[in-house]
Coordinates of C-alpha atoms in Angstrom, one line a residue:
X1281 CA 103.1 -9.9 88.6
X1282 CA 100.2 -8.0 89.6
X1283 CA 97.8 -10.1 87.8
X1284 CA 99.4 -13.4 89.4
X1285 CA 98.6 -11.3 92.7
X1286 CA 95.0 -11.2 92.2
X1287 CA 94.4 -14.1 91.1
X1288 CA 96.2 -15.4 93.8
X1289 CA 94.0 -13.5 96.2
X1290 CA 91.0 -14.2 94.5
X1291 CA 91.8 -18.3 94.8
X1292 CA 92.7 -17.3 98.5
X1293 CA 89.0 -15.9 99.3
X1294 CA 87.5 -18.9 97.4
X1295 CA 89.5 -21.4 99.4
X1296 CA 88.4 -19.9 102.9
X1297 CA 84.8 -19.7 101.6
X1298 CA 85.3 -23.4 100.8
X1299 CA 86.7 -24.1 103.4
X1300 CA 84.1 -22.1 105.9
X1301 CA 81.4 -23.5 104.2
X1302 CA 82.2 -27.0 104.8
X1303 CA 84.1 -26.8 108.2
X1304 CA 86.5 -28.7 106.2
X1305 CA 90.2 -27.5 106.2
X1306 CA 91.1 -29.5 103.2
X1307 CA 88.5 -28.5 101.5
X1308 CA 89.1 -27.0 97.6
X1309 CA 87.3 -26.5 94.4
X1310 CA 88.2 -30.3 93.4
X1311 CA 86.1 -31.7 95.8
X1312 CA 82.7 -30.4 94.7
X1313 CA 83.8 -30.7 90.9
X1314 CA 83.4 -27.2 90.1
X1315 CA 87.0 -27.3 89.3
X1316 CA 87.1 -30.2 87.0
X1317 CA 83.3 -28.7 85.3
X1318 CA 85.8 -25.2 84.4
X1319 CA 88.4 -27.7 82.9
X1320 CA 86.1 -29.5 80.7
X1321 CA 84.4 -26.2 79.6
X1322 CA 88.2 -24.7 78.9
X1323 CA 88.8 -27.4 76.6
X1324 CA 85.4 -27.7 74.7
X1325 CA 86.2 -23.7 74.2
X1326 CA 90.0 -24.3 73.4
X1327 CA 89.2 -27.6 70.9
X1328 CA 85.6 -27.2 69.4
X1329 CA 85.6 -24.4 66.8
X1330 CA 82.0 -22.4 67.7
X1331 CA 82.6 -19.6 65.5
X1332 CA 83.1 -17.1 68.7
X1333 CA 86.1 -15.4 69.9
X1334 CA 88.0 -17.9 72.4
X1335 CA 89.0 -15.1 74.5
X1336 CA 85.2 -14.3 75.4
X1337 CA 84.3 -18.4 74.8
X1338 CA 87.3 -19.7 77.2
X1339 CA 86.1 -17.7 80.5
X1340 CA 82.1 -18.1 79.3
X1341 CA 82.7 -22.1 79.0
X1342 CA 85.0 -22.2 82.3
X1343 CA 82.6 -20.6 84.5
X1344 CA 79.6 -22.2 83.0
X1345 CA 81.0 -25.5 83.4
X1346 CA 82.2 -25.1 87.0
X1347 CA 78.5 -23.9 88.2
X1348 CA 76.7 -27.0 85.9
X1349 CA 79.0 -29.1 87.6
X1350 CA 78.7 -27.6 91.4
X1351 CA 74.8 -27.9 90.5
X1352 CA 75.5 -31.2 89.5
X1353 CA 76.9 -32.3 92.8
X1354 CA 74.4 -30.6 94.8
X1355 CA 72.0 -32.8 92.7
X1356 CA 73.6 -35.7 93.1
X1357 CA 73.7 -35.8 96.7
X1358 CA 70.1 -34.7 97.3
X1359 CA 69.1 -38.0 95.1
X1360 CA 71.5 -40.1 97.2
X1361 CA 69.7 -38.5 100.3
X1362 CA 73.2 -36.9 101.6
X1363 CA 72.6 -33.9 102.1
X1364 CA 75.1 -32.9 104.9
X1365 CA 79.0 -31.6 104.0
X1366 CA 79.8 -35.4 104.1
X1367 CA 77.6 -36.6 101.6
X1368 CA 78.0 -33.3 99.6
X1369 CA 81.8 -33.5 99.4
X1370 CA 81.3 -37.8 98.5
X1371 CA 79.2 -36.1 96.0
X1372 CA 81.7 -34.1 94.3
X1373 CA 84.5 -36.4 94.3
X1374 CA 82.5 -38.8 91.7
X1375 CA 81.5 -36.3 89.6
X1376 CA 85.1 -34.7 89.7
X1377 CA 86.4 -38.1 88.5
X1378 CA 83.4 -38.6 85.7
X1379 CA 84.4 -34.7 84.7
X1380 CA 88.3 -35.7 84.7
X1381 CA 87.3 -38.5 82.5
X1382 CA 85.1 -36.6 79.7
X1383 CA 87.7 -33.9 79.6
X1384 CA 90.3 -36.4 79.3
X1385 CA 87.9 -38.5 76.0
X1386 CA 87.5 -34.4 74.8
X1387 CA 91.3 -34.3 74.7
X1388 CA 91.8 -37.9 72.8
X1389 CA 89.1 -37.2 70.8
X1390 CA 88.9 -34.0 69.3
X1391 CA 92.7 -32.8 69.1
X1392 CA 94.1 -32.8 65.9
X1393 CA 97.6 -32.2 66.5
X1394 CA 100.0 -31.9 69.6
X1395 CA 99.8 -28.1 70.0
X1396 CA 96.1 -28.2 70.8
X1397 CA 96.9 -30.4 74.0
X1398 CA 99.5 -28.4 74.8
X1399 CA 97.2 -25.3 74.8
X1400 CA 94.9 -27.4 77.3
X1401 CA 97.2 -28.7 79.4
X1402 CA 98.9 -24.9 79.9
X1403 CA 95.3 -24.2 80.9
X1404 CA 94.4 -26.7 83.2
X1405 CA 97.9 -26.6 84.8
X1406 CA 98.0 -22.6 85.1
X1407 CA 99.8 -20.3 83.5
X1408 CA 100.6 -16.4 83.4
X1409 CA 99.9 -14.3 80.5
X1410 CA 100.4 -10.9 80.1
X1411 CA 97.2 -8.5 80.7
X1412 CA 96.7 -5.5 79.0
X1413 CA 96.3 -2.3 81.8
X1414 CA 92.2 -3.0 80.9
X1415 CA 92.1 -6.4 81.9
X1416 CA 94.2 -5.5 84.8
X1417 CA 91.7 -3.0 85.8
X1418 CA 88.7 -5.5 85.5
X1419 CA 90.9 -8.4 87.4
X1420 CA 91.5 -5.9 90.0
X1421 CA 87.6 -4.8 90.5
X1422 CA 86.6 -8.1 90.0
X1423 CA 89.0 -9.0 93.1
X1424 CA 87.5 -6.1 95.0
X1425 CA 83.8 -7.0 94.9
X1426 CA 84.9 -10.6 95.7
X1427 CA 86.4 -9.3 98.4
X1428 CA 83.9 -6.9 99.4
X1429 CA 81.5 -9.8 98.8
X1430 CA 83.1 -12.3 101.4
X1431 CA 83.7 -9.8 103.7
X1432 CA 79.7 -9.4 103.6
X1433 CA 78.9 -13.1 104.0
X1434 CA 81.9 -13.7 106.7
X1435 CA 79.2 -13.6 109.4
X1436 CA 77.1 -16.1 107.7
X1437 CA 80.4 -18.7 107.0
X1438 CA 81.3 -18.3 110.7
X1439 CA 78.1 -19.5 112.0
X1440 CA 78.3 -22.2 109.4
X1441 CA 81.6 -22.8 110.8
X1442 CA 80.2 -23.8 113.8
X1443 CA 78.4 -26.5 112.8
X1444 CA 75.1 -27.1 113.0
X1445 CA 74.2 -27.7 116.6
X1446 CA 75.5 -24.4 117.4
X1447 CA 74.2 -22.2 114.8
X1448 CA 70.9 -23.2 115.9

């Protein structure tokens, strides 16, 4: 329960960053494709054997893919000359939808058997496990400097908030 917590509060502080950052209320991690870039690196970790651990290669790979594919949007939208929230969000949807598609082709492709998909679907679609008191510990300091870390930048995301007229 306390692990559902933080990471509850931990995909709260995201979504208002999101959400701040683009003046956007609907606004989530979908949109700029970092969501669907941690979905394909989760199943590359959970159906490619690399030889390492997949409890340190499943976090590694998710958090990899999600900044490669924010990167990616950003990118994207520079070359298409959109640089505004607009153009930036546009930006994301497409890649979302090419990521959606290669993680899909992953799951067709390189699944052997029925329980691997289920392992990636549980993934993608969330799921509580049970943390040790360690990884509870880390989780919870992880939340904290998030937290701390927000609370740091809050200025900064309400003068983006603004818009850009009156933040200069």
């Amino acid at each position: 329960v306390l692990a559902a917590a933080l990471v509850g509060a931990l995909l709260g502080i995201g979504g208002a960053i999101f959400q701040g950052v683009f003046r956007n209320p609907l606004a989530e991690p979908y949109l700029l494709g970092s969501a669907g870039g941690a979905a394909l690196g989760a199943t590359v970790a959970l159906l490619v054997p690399l030889g390492v651990s997949q409890s340190l290669l499943l976090p590694v790979l998710a958090f990899a893919g999600a900044w490669a594919a924010t990167v990616l949007v950003i990118a994207v939208s520079r070359v298409a000359g959109a640089v505004d929230a607009a153009g930036i969000l546009l930006a994301g949807v497409a890649v979302a939808a090419i990521l959606g598609a290669l993680r899909s082709f992953f799951m067709l492709a390189l699944s052997d058997e029925t329980v691997s998909l289920q392992v990636v679907l549980s993934w993608v679609l969330g799921g509580v496990q049970t943390p040790t008191w360690t990884t509870l510990g880390l989780l919870a300091g992880i939340s904290a400097g998030c937290l701390g870390l927000a609370t740091l930048l809050s200025r900064g995301l309400d003068v983006l908030g603004l818009g850009e007229t009156m933040a200069i």
